[in-house]
Short mmCIF file of C-alpha atoms in Angstrom, two decimals:
data_model
loop_
_atom_site.label_atom_id
_atom_site.label_comp_id
_atom_site.label_asym_id
_atom_site.label_seq_id
_atom_site.Cartn_x
_atom_site.Cartn_y
_atom_site.Cartn_z
CA MET A 1 114.33 96.63 107.31
CA LEU A 2 114.31 93.21 108.65
CA SER A 3 112.16 94.01 111.51
CA ALA A 4 109.62 95.79 109.24
CA LEU A 5 109.47 92.63 106.84
CA ARG A 6 109.20 90.43 109.98
CA GLU A 7 106.23 92.88 111.58
CA ASP A 8 104.89 92.72 107.56
CA LEU A 9 104.68 88.82 107.86
CA ALA A 10 103.06 88.77 111.46
CA VAL A 11 100.33 91.36 110.20
CA VAL A 12 99.28 89.19 107.56
CA VAL A 13 98.72 86.22 109.82
CA ALA A 14 97.25 88.30 112.23
CA ARG A 15 94.63 90.05 110.25
CA ASP A 16 93.98 87.65 107.49
CA PRO A 17 91.23 84.66 108.91
CA SER A 18 91.92 82.79 105.84
CA VAL A 19 95.95 82.42 106.33
CA GLY A 20 96.78 79.68 108.69
CA SER A 21 100.47 80.14 109.04
CA GLY A 22 103.78 82.48 108.12
CA ARG A 23 104.87 80.26 105.43
CA GLU A 24 101.33 80.34 103.75
CA ALA A 25 101.22 84.23 104.53
CA LEU A 26 104.38 84.54 102.11
CA LEU A 27 101.98 83.57 99.56
CA HIS A 28 99.89 86.34 100.10
CA PRO A 29 100.20 88.90 97.10
CA ALA A 30 100.19 92.27 99.19
CA LEU A 31 103.07 90.99 101.24
CA THR A 32 105.07 90.62 97.87
CA ALA A 33 103.68 93.90 96.79
CA LEU A 34 104.90 95.32 100.63
CA TRP A 35 108.15 93.84 100.46
CA ALA A 36 109.08 94.87 96.83
CA HIS A 37 108.05 98.44 97.84
CA ARG A 38 110.26 98.98 100.81
CA VAL A 39 113.22 97.65 99.12
CA ALA A 40 112.14 100.22 96.08
CA HIS A 41 111.50 102.98 98.32
CA ARG A 42 115.31 102.44 99.85
CA MET A 43 116.72 102.46 96.36
CA HIS A 44 113.94 105.35 95.41
CA GLY A 45 115.67 107.04 98.29
CA ARG A 46 119.46 106.51 97.17
CA GLY A 47 118.88 107.89 93.84
CA LEU A 48 118.26 104.75 92.11
CA ARG A 49 114.79 105.99 90.72
CA ILE A 50 115.10 103.62 87.36
CA PRO A 51 115.95 100.48 89.46
CA ALA A 52 113.35 101.49 91.96
CA ARG A 53 110.75 102.30 89.13
CA LEU A 54 111.51 98.73 87.37
CA LEU A 55 111.13 96.95 91.22
CA ALA A 56 107.58 98.71 91.38
CA ARG A 57 106.40 97.46 87.59
CA TRP A 58 107.47 94.06 88.64
CA ALA A 59 105.20 93.96 91.77
CA ARG A 60 102.59 95.72 90.08
CA ARG A 61 102.41 92.82 87.65
CA VAL A 62 102.84 89.88 89.84
CA THR A 63 100.48 91.59 92.54
CA ALA A 64 97.77 93.89 91.15
CA VAL A 65 99.29 96.50 93.59
CA GLU A 66 100.80 99.77 92.26
CA ILE A 67 103.15 101.55 95.30
CA HIS A 68 105.24 104.55 93.87
CA PRO A 69 108.66 103.77 95.20
CA GLY A 70 108.66 107.40 96.70
CA ALA A 71 105.32 106.83 98.64
CA VAL A 72 105.73 106.38 102.61
CA LEU A 73 104.52 103.20 104.13
CA GLY A 74 104.29 103.16 107.96
CA ARG A 75 104.75 99.69 109.88
CA ARG A 76 102.35 96.95 110.16
CA VAL A 77 100.53 98.22 106.80
CA PHE A 78 98.43 95.86 105.91
CA ILE A 79 96.67 95.41 102.25
CA ASP A 80 93.73 92.69 102.28
CA HIS A 81 93.53 90.89 98.93
CA GLY A 82 95.35 94.02 97.41
CA ALA A 83 94.07 93.77 93.74
CA GLY A 84 93.72 97.39 92.18
CA VAL A 85 95.46 99.13 95.11
CA VAL A 86 97.30 102.44 94.07
CA ILE A 87 99.22 104.22 96.31
CA GLY A 88 101.16 107.55 94.72
CA GLU A 89 104.29 109.03 94.77
CA THR A 90 103.96 112.01 97.98
CA ALA A 91 101.64 109.48 99.77
CA VAL A 92 102.24 108.94 103.43
CA VAL A 93 100.51 105.93 105.22
CA GLY A 94 100.88 105.57 109.15
CA ASP A 95 101.60 102.49 110.83
CA ASP A 96 98.65 100.00 111.60
CA VAL A 97 96.66 100.98 108.56
CA THR A 98 94.56 98.32 106.87
CA MET A 99 93.42 98.86 103.27
CA TYR A 100 91.13 96.67 101.14
CA HIS A 101 91.20 96.15 97.60
CA GLN A 102 90.76 98.61 94.74
CA VAL A 103 91.74 101.92 97.53
CA THR A 104 93.39 104.49 95.67
CA LEU A 105 95.74 107.09 97.60
CA GLY A 106 96.12 109.38 94.33
CA ALA A 107 96.49 112.92 93.20
CA VAL A 108 93.85 114.88 91.79
CA GLY A 109 94.97 115.07 88.32
CA TRP A 110 97.59 116.97 86.14
CA TRP A 111 95.79 119.71 85.72
CA SER A 112 95.92 120.84 88.88
CA ASP A 113 99.31 119.18 89.90
CA ASN A 114 101.21 120.79 87.78
CA GLU A 115 100.35 123.94 88.90
CA ARG A 116 101.72 123.18 92.50
CA PRO A 117 105.39 124.35 93.41
CA GLU A 118 108.00 121.68 93.30
CA GLY A 119 107.81 119.67 96.05
CA ASP A 120 104.39 120.15 97.21
CA ARG A 121 102.65 117.15 98.35
CA ARG A 122 99.84 115.88 95.73
CA HIS A 123 98.74 112.91 97.20
CA PRO A 124 97.09 111.96 100.59
CA VAL A 125 98.80 111.66 104.14
CA VAL A 126 96.85 108.81 105.94
CA GLY A 127 97.05 108.80 109.90
CA SER A 128 97.96 105.75 112.22
CA GLY A 129 95.03 103.19 112.72
CA VAL A 130 93.15 104.07 109.65
CA ILE A 131 90.90 101.75 107.99
CA LEU A 132 90.17 102.05 104.29
CA GLY A 133 87.36 100.03 102.88
CA ALA A 134 87.16 98.52 99.31
CA ASN A 135 87.08 100.78 96.46
CA ALA A 136 87.65 103.88 98.81
CA THR A 137 89.43 106.67 96.99
CA VAL A 138 91.23 109.29 98.61
CA LEU A 139 92.48 112.24 96.40
CA GLY A 140 94.90 115.25 96.92
CA PRO A 141 96.90 116.57 99.27
CA VAL A 142 94.53 115.90 102.07
CA THR A 143 94.94 114.09 105.58
CA LEU A 144 92.93 111.41 107.06
CA GLY A 145 93.52 111.54 110.93
CA ASP A 146 94.52 108.45 113.10
CA ARG A 147 91.65 105.60 113.51
CA ALA A 148 89.32 107.11 110.82
CA VAL A 149 87.34 105.11 108.92
CA ILE A 150 86.86 105.44 105.35
CA GLY A 151 84.01 103.02 104.17
CA ALA A 152 83.52 101.10 100.97
CA GLN A 153 83.12 103.11 97.71
CA ALA A 154 83.56 106.49 99.76
CA LEU A 155 85.11 109.76 97.98
CA VAL A 156 87.37 111.83 99.82
CA ASN A 157 88.58 114.96 98.54
CA LYS A 158 89.05 117.29 101.90
CA ASP A 159 90.80 116.55 105.29
CA VAL A 160 89.35 113.55 107.81
CA PRO A 161 89.75 114.39 111.28
CA GLY A 162 90.85 111.56 113.78
CA ASP A 163 88.47 108.94 114.60
CA ALA A 164 86.13 110.08 112.02
CA ARG A 165 83.66 108.05 109.85
CA VAL A 166 83.42 108.75 106.34
CA LEU A 167 80.36 106.67 104.71
CA ALA A 168 79.10 106.09 101.22
CA PRO A 169 75.82 105.78 100.84
CA THR A 170 74.43 102.22 100.75
CA ALA A 171 71.99 100.42 98.60
CA VAL A 172 68.30 101.26 98.71
CA ILE A 173 65.94 98.14 98.81
CA LYS A 174 62.80 98.61 96.92
CA GLU A 175 60.38 95.93 98.09
CA PRO A 176 57.78 94.65 95.22
CA GLY A 177 54.46 95.97 95.87
CA HIS A 178 55.17 98.07 99.14
CA ARG A 179 54.96 101.60 99.06
CA PRO A 180 56.52 103.74 101.85
CA LYS A 181 54.14 105.56 103.79
CA HIS A 182 57.21 107.97 105.58
CA MET A 183 60.38 109.17 103.33
CA GLU A 184 63.03 107.67 105.84
CA ASP A 185 60.78 103.75 105.01
CA VAL A 186 62.30 104.39 101.55
CA PHE A 187 65.96 103.81 102.43
CA THR A 188 67.22 100.73 104.23
CA VAL A 189 70.70 100.48 105.53
CA ILE A 190 72.01 97.29 104.44
CA ALA A 191 75.55 97.28 104.60
CA SER A 192 78.31 98.30 107.23
CA ALA A 193 80.37 101.32 107.11
CA GLY A 194 83.12 99.57 105.46
CA SER A 195 81.18 96.37 103.53
CA TRP A 196 84.20 94.89 103.44
#
């Protein structure tokens, strides 16, 4: 566990250009959320569900990151900014995953999940090296393949193969007084896949 905590700290320094040192990384809110989760997950696995939930609740209040103690997080997971990130109970997140703010790894909803057999997965499996852009939402027992990129604002409710790119529509610019001659002139892409 100590080596995982060290890796978490090193990842914040390596992936967040606004952090200049390990000491400064200690103040990164997502690091607090990850460390609290790693402890809560161990407690949860040992049957200490109530204390694990209390620790997770404390972490959510302090960091605005909600990770259920039952969720499995791999090594070197990086949550940039962190605010509004939600990771559900049966989610599995691989190694070297990057998430931006307001990412949701959630279930479809109680109306569907209550019908699932006991022990069935309700949340996504995220492969290694996946990038989840700001406000990306992944719902249900879907699988995101290794190194997939889920762009900002994308909604995913189906499996995504490895190395795939899932992009949400980008902004449309309509210039004043300009009448497009062709339909493709109407759409101007102004954002990258991630928009983070």
